[in-house]
Tab-separated table of C-alpha atoms and ligand atoms in Angstrom:
chain	number	residue	atom	x	y	z
J	1	MET	CA	32.417	-14.785	-30.596
J	2	LEU	CA	30.308	-11.666	-30.125
J	3	GLU	CA	28.030	-13.037	-27.213
J	4	ASP	CA	26.830	-10.577	-24.881
J	5	LYS	CA	29.486	-10.336	-21.863
J	6	THR	CA	27.404	-8.112	-19.664
J	7	PRO	CA	28.400	-9.152	-16.125
J	8	GLN	CA	25.255	-7.157	-14.687
J	9	LYS	CA	21.857	-8.678	-15.291
J	10	THR	CA	18.775	-6.385	-14.046
J	11	ASP	CA	15.420	-8.396	-14.374
J	12	ILE	CA	13.224	-5.906	-16.335
J	13	ALA	CA	10.339	-6.700	-14.124
J	14	SER	CA	11.815	-4.658	-11.184
J	15	LEU	CA	11.336	-1.583	-12.960
J	16	GLY	CA	7.935	-2.100	-14.483
J	17	GLU	CA	6.838	-0.919	-17.968
J	18	PHE	CA	6.550	2.874	-17.272
J	19	GLY	CA	9.942	2.648	-15.327
J	20	LEU	CA	11.273	0.625	-18.661
J	21	ILE	CA	10.463	3.136	-20.988
J	22	SER	CA	11.603	6.261	-19.155
J	23	HIS	CA	14.711	4.598	-18.221
J	24	LEU	CA	15.354	3.871	-21.965
J	25	THR	CA	14.230	7.026	-23.451
J	26	GLN	CA	15.989	9.447	-21.069
J	27	TYR	CA	18.969	10.319	-23.054
J	28	PHE	CA	17.177	10.993	-26.158
J	29	THR	CA	16.682	14.518	-27.083
J	30	ILE	CA	14.419	16.404	-29.632
J	31	GLN	CA	16.478	17.671	-32.586
J	32	GLN	CA	13.400	18.732	-35.039
J	33	ASP	CA	11.294	21.302	-35.098
J	34	SER	CA	8.762	19.390	-36.694
J	35	THR	CA	8.109	17.700	-33.273
J	36	ILE	CA	5.755	19.394	-31.101
J	37	LYS	CA	5.224	16.307	-28.572
J	38	GLY	CA	7.473	13.155	-28.617
J	39	VAL	CA	7.604	10.297	-25.980
J	40	GLY	CA	5.175	10.845	-22.818
J	41	ASP	CA	1.264	11.134	-23.959
J	42	ASP	CA	-1.037	8.854	-26.042
J	43	CYS	CA	0.355	10.172	-29.114
J	44	ALA	CA	3.278	11.998	-30.544
J	45	VAL	CA	2.225	15.455	-32.305
J	46	LEU	CA	4.143	16.665	-35.485
J	47	ASP	CA	4.020	19.682	-37.640
J	48	ALA	CA	4.707	19.029	-41.437
J	49	LYS	CA	4.890	22.798	-41.970
J	50	GLY	CA	3.486	22.516	-45.244
J	51	LEU	CA	5.583	19.626	-46.541
J	52	LYS	CA	4.309	16.211	-47.351
J	53	THR	CA	4.475	13.611	-44.816
J	54	LEU	CA	5.906	10.156	-45.482
J	55	VAL	CA	5.470	6.953	-43.554
J	56	THR	CA	7.537	3.805	-43.539
J	57	THR	CA	7.611	0.807	-41.142
J	58	ASP	CA	9.659	-2.581	-40.795
J	59	LEU	CA	9.177	-5.542	-38.157
J	60	LEU	CA	12.266	-7.509	-37.234
J	61	VAL	CA	12.149	-10.881	-35.855
J	62	GLU	CA	14.815	-12.717	-34.194
J	63	GLY	CA	16.041	-15.865	-35.920
J	64	VAL	CA	14.330	-14.353	-39.208
J	65	HIS	CA	16.107	-11.115	-39.734
J	66	PHE	CA	19.028	-11.213	-37.260
J	67	ASN	CA	20.782	-13.474	-35.339
J	68	LEU	CA	22.175	-12.348	-32.058
J	69	SER	CA	24.977	-14.673	-31.915
J	70	TYR	CA	27.074	-12.303	-34.023
J	71	MET	CA	24.865	-9.203	-34.270
J	72	PRO	CA	25.700	-6.960	-31.107
J	73	LEU	CA	22.671	-5.329	-29.703
J	74	LYS	CA	23.803	-2.091	-30.272
J	75	HIS	CA	24.636	-2.851	-33.849
J	76	LEU	CA	21.150	-4.400	-34.123
J	77	GLY	CA	19.508	-0.916	-32.803
J	78	TYR	CA	21.342	1.033	-35.221
J	79	LYS	CA	20.721	-1.201	-38.320
J	80	ALA	CA	17.047	-1.271	-37.465
J	81	VAL	CA	16.948	2.636	-37.759
J	82	MET	CA	18.937	2.326	-40.857
J	83	VAL	CA	16.816	0.010	-42.622
J	84	ASN	CA	13.802	2.625	-42.223
J	85	LEU	CA	15.681	5.742	-42.643
J	86	SER	CA	16.929	4.446	-45.904
J	87	ASP	CA	13.192	3.983	-47.220
J	88	VAL	CA	12.555	7.584	-46.543
J	89	TYR	CA	15.776	8.680	-48.521
J	90	ALA	CA	14.632	6.377	-51.412
J	91	MET	CA	11.599	8.545	-51.412
J	92	ASN	CA	14.062	11.540	-52.126
J	93	ALA	CA	12.850	12.815	-48.606
J	94	GLU	CA	14.135	14.012	-45.174
J	95	ALA	CA	13.854	11.576	-42.533
J	96	SER	CA	12.846	13.462	-39.120
J	97	GLN	CA	11.092	11.057	-36.759
J	98	ILE	CA	10.987	7.411	-35.758
J	99	THR	CA	8.921	5.215	-33.292
J	100	ILE	CA	10.353	1.982	-31.679
J	101	SER	CA	8.220	-0.767	-30.655
J	102	ILE	CA	9.857	-4.181	-28.875
J	103	ALA	CA	8.605	-7.260	-27.682
J	104	LEU	CA	10.919	-9.032	-25.228
J	105	SER	CA	11.271	-12.531	-23.479
J	106	ASN	CA	12.242	-12.706	-20.190
J	107	ARG	CA	15.875	-14.131	-21.367
J	108	PHE	CA	16.704	-10.132	-21.736
J	109	PRO	CA	17.730	-8.478	-18.952
J	110	LEU	CA	17.643	-4.418	-18.527
J	111	GLU	CA	21.428	-4.371	-19.812
J	112	THR	CA	20.795	-5.803	-23.354
J	113	VAL	CA	17.648	-3.548	-23.928
J	114	GLU	CA	20.239	-0.701	-23.087
J	115	GLU	CA	22.562	-1.918	-25.662
J	116	LEU	CA	19.616	-2.006	-28.239
J	117	TYR	CA	18.777	1.410	-27.188
J	118	SER	CA	22.256	2.839	-27.201
J	119	GLY	CA	22.468	1.801	-30.974
J	120	ILE	CA	19.052	3.434	-31.607
J	121	GLN	CA	20.445	6.601	-29.788
J	122	LEU	CA	23.394	6.878	-32.103
J	123	ALA	CA	21.558	6.271	-35.080
J	124	CYS	CA	18.961	9.372	-33.982
J	125	GLU	CA	22.084	11.686	-33.136
J	126	LYS	CA	23.895	10.931	-36.188
J	127	TYR	CA	20.820	11.189	-38.594
J	128	ASN	CA	19.409	14.130	-36.675
J	129	VAL	CA	15.853	12.224	-36.325
J	130	ASP	CA	13.769	12.153	-32.946
J	131	LEU	CA	12.581	8.959	-31.247
J	132	ILE	CA	8.800	10.168	-30.853
J	133	GLY	CA	7.074	7.007	-29.557
J	134	GLY	CA	6.854	3.195	-29.634
J	135	ASP	CA	5.139	0.544	-27.624
J	136	THR	CA	6.704	-2.333	-25.268
J	137	THR	CA	5.532	-5.739	-24.581
J	138	SER	CA	6.558	-9.234	-23.655
J	139	SER	CA	6.946	-12.163	-25.929
J	140	THR	CA	7.290	-15.911	-25.353
J	141	LYS	CA	10.251	-16.421	-27.425
J	142	GLY	CA	13.090	-13.792	-28.742
J	143	LEU	CA	13.195	-10.333	-29.401
J	144	LEU	CA	10.724	-8.511	-31.963
J	145	ILE	CA	11.940	-4.820	-33.070
J	146	SER	CA	9.204	-2.881	-35.041
J	147	VAL	CA	10.834	0.585	-36.503
J	148	THR	CA	8.331	3.505	-38.034
J	149	ALA	CA	9.897	6.263	-39.678
J	150	ILE	CA	8.381	9.651	-40.833
J	151	GLY	CA	10.131	12.171	-43.320
J	152	HIS	CA	8.996	15.129	-44.904
J	153	ALA	CA	9.484	16.358	-48.345
J	154	GLU	CA	8.109	18.870	-50.965
J	155	ASP	CA	5.454	17.461	-53.043
J	156	GLU	CA	7.631	17.970	-56.442
J	157	LYS	CA	10.702	16.341	-55.119
J	158	ILE	CA	9.195	13.223	-53.804
J	159	THR	CA	10.431	10.500	-56.023
J	160	TYR	CA	8.385	7.078	-56.773
J	161	ARG	CA	9.235	3.807	-58.043
J	162	ASN	CA	6.731	3.950	-61.347
J	163	THR	CA	8.098	6.953	-62.973
J	164	ALA	CA	11.205	6.013	-64.869
J	165	LYS	CA	11.253	7.017	-68.798
J	166	GLU	CA	12.801	5.099	-71.705
J	167	ASN	CA	16.307	6.511	-72.066
J	168	ASP	CA	16.797	7.643	-68.611
J	169	LEU	CA	20.148	6.888	-67.062
J	170	LEU	CA	20.301	4.242	-64.155
J	171	VAL	CA	22.387	5.395	-61.450
J	172	VAL	CA	23.709	3.633	-58.185
J	173	THR	CA	25.403	5.144	-54.966
J	174	GLY	CA	28.140	3.816	-53.654
J	175	ASP	CA	29.506	0.320	-54.049
J	176	LEU	CA	27.706	-3.274	-53.919
J	177	GLY	CA	27.751	-6.784	-52.675
J	178	ALA	CA	30.025	-6.008	-49.356
J	179	ALA	CA	27.285	-6.566	-46.891
J	180	TYR	CA	26.411	-9.908	-48.374
J	181	LEU	CA	30.158	-11.202	-48.256
J	182	GLY	CA	30.290	-9.683	-44.458
J	183	PHE	CA	27.432	-11.854	-43.788
J	184	GLN	CA	29.279	-14.814	-45.258
J	185	VAL	CA	32.558	-13.880	-43.224
J	186	LEU	CA	30.584	-13.762	-39.916
J	187	GLU	CA	28.701	-17.103	-40.818
J	188	ARG	CA	32.055	-18.914	-41.319
J	189	GLU	CA	33.854	-17.437	-38.128
J	190	LYS	CA	30.798	-18.623	-36.127
J	191	GLN	CA	31.344	-21.978	-37.578
J	192	VAL	CA	34.931	-21.942	-36.636
J	193	PHE	CA	34.151	-20.784	-33.379
J	194	GLU	CA	31.513	-23.479	-32.563
J	195	VAL	CA	34.372	-26.129	-33.244
J	196	ASP	CA	37.283	-24.420	-31.434
J	197	PRO	CA	36.163	-21.559	-29.042
J	198	ASN	CA	39.990	-20.566	-28.422
J	199	ASN	CA	40.350	-19.798	-32.303
J	200	GLN	CA	40.719	-15.875	-32.447
J	201	PRO	CA	39.388	-14.829	-35.825
J	202	ASP	CA	41.791	-12.703	-37.981
J	203	LEU	CA	39.283	-10.366	-39.747
J	204	ASP	CA	41.302	-7.589	-40.991
J	205	ALA	CA	41.191	-8.536	-44.636
J	206	TYR	CA	37.205	-8.177	-44.154
J	207	THR	CA	36.955	-4.848	-42.080
J	208	TYR	CA	34.748	-3.185	-44.538
J	209	LEU	CA	32.465	-6.167	-45.628
J	210	ILE	CA	31.879	-6.933	-41.846
J	211	GLU	CA	31.038	-3.075	-41.310
J	212	ARG	CA	28.696	-2.916	-44.087
J	213	GLN	CA	26.905	-6.071	-42.770
J	214	LEU	CA	26.929	-4.771	-39.189
J	215	LYS	CA	26.729	-1.169	-39.434
J	216	PRO	CA	25.076	-0.020	-42.627
J	217	GLU	CA	24.709	3.766	-43.205
J	218	ALA	CA	21.501	4.681	-44.730
J	219	ARG	CA	22.153	7.461	-47.708
J	220	LYS	CA	21.106	10.615	-46.055
J	221	ASP	CA	23.926	12.274	-47.808
J	222	ILE	CA	22.580	11.333	-51.207
J	223	VAL	CA	19.249	13.679	-50.749
J	224	ARG	CA	21.403	16.333	-49.909
J	225	ILE	CA	23.925	15.789	-52.966
J	226	LEU	CA	20.961	15.678	-55.471
J	227	ASN	CA	19.095	18.746	-54.029
J	228	ASP	CA	22.647	20.726	-54.246
J	229	LEU	CA	23.138	19.335	-57.734
J	230	GLU	CA	19.397	20.206	-58.699
J	231	VAL	CA	18.650	16.815	-59.652
J	232	ILE	CA	15.445	15.294	-58.907
J	233	PRO	CA	15.545	11.552	-60.155
J	234	THR	CA	12.971	10.323	-62.063
J	235	SER	CA	12.462	7.263	-59.988
J	236	MET	CA	14.317	6.031	-56.904
J	237	ILE	CA	14.449	2.817	-54.718
J	238	ASP	CA	16.633	1.727	-51.942
J	239	ILE	CA	18.689	-1.757	-52.553
J	240	SER	CA	17.481	-3.798	-49.705
J	241	ASP	CA	17.208	-7.067	-51.523
J	242	GLY	CA	19.659	-6.713	-54.058
J	243	LEU	CA	20.376	-4.712	-57.420
J	244	SER	CA	18.842	-7.163	-59.546
J	245	SER	CA	15.276	-7.429	-57.874
J	246	GLU	CA	15.530	-3.639	-56.851
J	247	THR	CA	16.012	-2.751	-60.926
J	248	ILE	CA	13.170	-5.332	-61.484
J	249	HIS	CA	10.837	-3.360	-59.280
J	250	LEU	CA	11.567	0.002	-61.033
J	251	CYS	CA	11.204	-1.287	-64.644
J	252	GLN	CA	8.111	-3.293	-63.926
J	253	GLN	CA	6.149	-0.487	-62.002
J	254	SER	CA	7.384	2.022	-64.467
J	255	LYS	CA	6.979	-0.232	-67.586
J	256	VAL	CA	10.302	0.298	-68.937
J	257	GLY	CA	13.320	-2.071	-69.896
J	258	CYS	CA	16.673	-1.543	-68.692
J	259	ASN	CA	20.492	-2.192	-69.796
J	260	ILE	CA	22.674	-2.729	-67.034
J	261	TYR	CA	26.698	-2.986	-67.902
J	262	GLU	CA	28.623	-5.600	-66.167
J	263	ASP	CA	31.801	-3.493	-66.437
J	264	LYS	CA	29.981	-0.690	-64.784
J	265	LEU	CA	28.977	-2.309	-61.488
J	266	PRO	CA	31.046	-0.620	-58.551
J	267	LEU	CA	32.867	-3.085	-56.230
J	268	ASP	CA	34.906	-2.680	-53.401
J	269	PRO	CA	38.462	-4.147	-53.752
J	270	GLN	CA	37.369	-6.559	-50.628
J	271	VAL	CA	34.655	-7.534	-52.743
J	272	ILE	CA	36.851	-8.642	-55.371
J	273	SER	CA	39.247	-10.520	-53.140
J	274	THR	CA	36.844	-11.987	-51.175
J	275	CYS	CA	34.765	-13.345	-53.800
J	276	GLU	CA	37.810	-15.002	-55.391
J	277	GLU	CA	38.616	-16.475	-51.901
J	278	PHE	CA	35.090	-17.653	-51.682
J	279	ASP	CA	34.813	-18.898	-55.014
J	280	LEU	CA	31.788	-16.690	-55.793
J	281	ASN	CA	31.095	-14.467	-58.916
J	282	SER	CA	31.523	-10.984	-57.913
J	283	THR	CA	28.840	-9.848	-60.379
J	284	THR	CA	26.322	-12.437	-58.980
J	285	VAL	CA	26.949	-10.974	-55.685
J	286	ALA	CA	26.858	-7.365	-56.619
J	287	LEU	CA	23.424	-8.291	-58.406
J	288	SER	CA	21.853	-10.635	-55.784
J	289	GLY	CA	23.682	-9.530	-52.437
J	290	GLY	CA	21.397	-7.321	-50.990
J	291	GLU	CA	21.495	-5.191	-47.568
J	292	ASP	CA	23.709	-2.676	-49.186
J	293	TYR	CA	21.020	0.258	-48.264
J	294	GLU	CA	22.424	2.060	-51.454
J	295	LEU	CA	19.958	4.013	-53.678
J	296	LEU	CA	19.129	2.984	-57.067
J	297	PHE	CA	17.909	5.661	-59.142
J	298	THR	CA	16.816	6.985	-62.522
J	299	ILE	CA	17.616	10.553	-63.963
J	300	ALA	CA	17.042	12.476	-67.282
J	301	GLN	CA	20.159	12.454	-70.013
J	302	SER	CA	19.927	15.979	-69.712
J	303	ASP	CA	20.828	15.809	-66.085
J	304	PHE	CA	24.228	13.508	-66.815
J	305	ASP	CA	26.681	16.784	-66.758
J	306	LYS	CA	25.084	17.729	-63.131
J	307	ILE	CA	26.094	14.200	-61.673
J	308	LYS	CA	28.837	13.143	-63.881
J	309	GLY	CA	32.423	12.578	-61.990
J	310	ASN	CA	30.702	12.616	-58.614
J	311	PRO	CA	32.503	9.830	-56.539
J	312	HIS	CA	29.373	8.655	-54.601
J	313	LEU	CA	27.519	8.084	-57.898
J	314	THR	CA	27.802	5.459	-60.983
J	315	VAL	CA	26.060	5.133	-64.028
J	316	ILE	CA	25.381	1.677	-64.565
J	317	GLY	CA	23.117	1.575	-67.517
J	318	HIS	CA	19.887	3.371	-69.015
J	319	MET	CA	16.071	2.392	-69.553
J	320	THR	CA	14.922	1.060	-72.696
J	321	ASP	CA	11.637	0.304	-73.828
J	322	GLU	CA	9.609	-2.108	-71.721
J	323	ALA	CA	9.306	-4.965	-74.743
J	324	SER	CA	13.606	-5.130	-74.691
J	325	GLY	CA	13.269	-6.381	-71.470
J	326	MET	CA	15.506	-6.034	-68.394
J	327	ASN	CA	19.209	-7.263	-69.178
J	328	LEU	CA	22.885	-7.445	-68.121
J	329	ILE	CA	25.243	-6.652	-70.940
J	330	THR	CA	28.345	-8.772	-69.903
J	331	ARG	CA	31.776	-7.578	-69.818
J	332	GLY	CA	33.936	-8.356	-72.811
J	333	ALA	CA	31.479	-10.783	-74.715
J	334	ASN	CA	29.074	-8.019	-74.710
J	335	GLN	CA	26.134	-10.579	-74.431
J	336	SER	CA	22.820	-9.786	-72.808
J	337	VAL	CA	21.613	-11.999	-70.319
J	338	PRO	CA	18.044	-11.080	-68.708
J	339	LEU	CA	18.127	-10.119	-65.075
J	340	THR	CA	16.693	-12.546	-62.552
J	341	ALA	CA	15.482	-11.501	-58.998
J	342	GLN	CA	17.709	-14.029	-57.496
J	343	GLY	CA	17.613	-11.990	-53.876
J	344	TRP	CA	20.270	-13.195	-51.388
J	345	ASN	CA	17.727	-15.773	-50.000
J	346	ALA	CA	18.328	-17.701	-53.160
J	347	LEU	CA	22.361	-17.083	-52.816
J	348	LEU	CA	22.332	-18.017	-49.383
J	349	GLU	CA	20.590	-21.304	-49.951
J	350	LYS	CA	22.630	-22.127	-52.573
J	351	ASN	CA	25.768	-21.484	-50.128
J	352	THR	CA	24.455	-23.589	-47.222
J	353	GLU	CA	23.770	-26.541	-49.798
J	354	SER	CA	27.138	-26.902	-50.689
P	401	LIG	P1	-0.244	3.668	-24.315
P	401	LIG	O1	-0.680	2.879	-22.881
P	401	LIG	O2	-0.955	5.202	-24.557
P	401	LIG	O3	0.125	2.891	-25.431
P	401	LIG	P2	2.382	3.630	-23.452
P	401	LIG	O4	2.674	3.327	-21.894
P	401	LIG	O5	2.699	2.115	-24.428
P	401	LIG	O6	1.194	4.298	-23.749
P	401	LIG	O7	3.734	4.522	-23.845
P	401	LIG	C1	3.732	5.607	-23.082
P	401	LIG	C2	4.502	6.591	-23.998
P	401	LIG	O8	5.873	6.129	-24.197
P	401	LIG	C3	4.203	6.660	-25.253
P	401	LIG	O9	4.546	8.369	-25.723
P	401	LIG	C4	4.745	5.914	-26.187
P	401	LIG	O10	4.751	6.137	-27.615
P	401	LIG	C5	6.319	5.713	-25.536
P	401	LIG	N1	6.748	4.285	-25.881
P	401	LIG	C6	6.373	3.095	-25.377
P	401	LIG	N2	7.349	2.240	-25.663
P	401	LIG	C7	8.088	2.799	-25.927
P	401	LIG	C8	9.478	2.241	-26.607
P	401	LIG	N3	9.897	0.792	-26.673
P	401	LIG	N4	10.504	3.272	-27.161
P	401	LIG	C9	10.013	4.352	-27.250
P	401	LIG	N5	8.963	4.715	-26.768
P	401	LIG	C10	7.939	3.896	-26.047
P	402	LIG	MG1	1.434	1.224	-25.670
């Protein structure tokens, strides 16, 4: 349903590698003072200005991490950047530069790669990061994209995964589970389309979910908010695999346990209604859905007053001693259920089997 309908098809070979790179990067401007040299030389040159430098990278493979039949290229470019920026913000740092490396098979014309780069450019503009380099090569099959993000932060503010303390509060940003449900909706529509290409899907009830899947936003704002509130989290991670598995990472690396309260999990109304429609448990979706790109962090109890009432932040539980384990305290019954790191792959398998 979201097939590439670009009428023009320009063979990439006609541009040559240098032609392609300069064509793709021509509209990118340098926004950061820390970028001394961007695209165009053997290396980019950065000036960290006394701050610590943070580096993170991700490799995305067609058919494994994305599917072009319902992921428009522009969205893919945007999302590939978001996934990396989210990792920088998860360290309580500011993202400032990215590099993009791509491998393309000859089935991709120039117009398709332009689409990809228009999404990358939108992300750079919106998040104030500079594209400072990359690599371009061919692949025998499919598209590969590797993004590296670079960030900067004061040493004292960098927040690791292994420093949560017993009795700290566990806080999550935004809401959970929507990206996973967006994927489910798109999968269903794709199957309907394959049976009847004339069927026009009515996706109004799922706009938020689809947007969360196709155009996630990394939480740059949270790094600012925490800074303004003068809160330095005691530990932090971003939610790519799902709340459950990220909480387990924080706990295991910090050698603490936790209690998460089911009735505190922030859910959008579209998540609740779509879970009912798909006969899914909204708590399971929130815990294991993944791809939300929200931040999960712990704070000292003494910082609670500073974050209280902030609409972006929800306290969902607290850290305990390691021996108490990692538990979900259920709604109503108040039972304690051990958290499991299901991740959204497990959810997916269960769904496609049935
Ligand atoms: P080298 O041969 O030294 O690796 P390249 O010809 O690959 O240099 O790259 C030339 C310049 O273009 C470098 O600054 C490189 O970082 C940048 N570059 C190459 N590919 C890309 C890309 N896909 N996106 C953005 N910049 C790129
Ligand atoms: Mg190169």
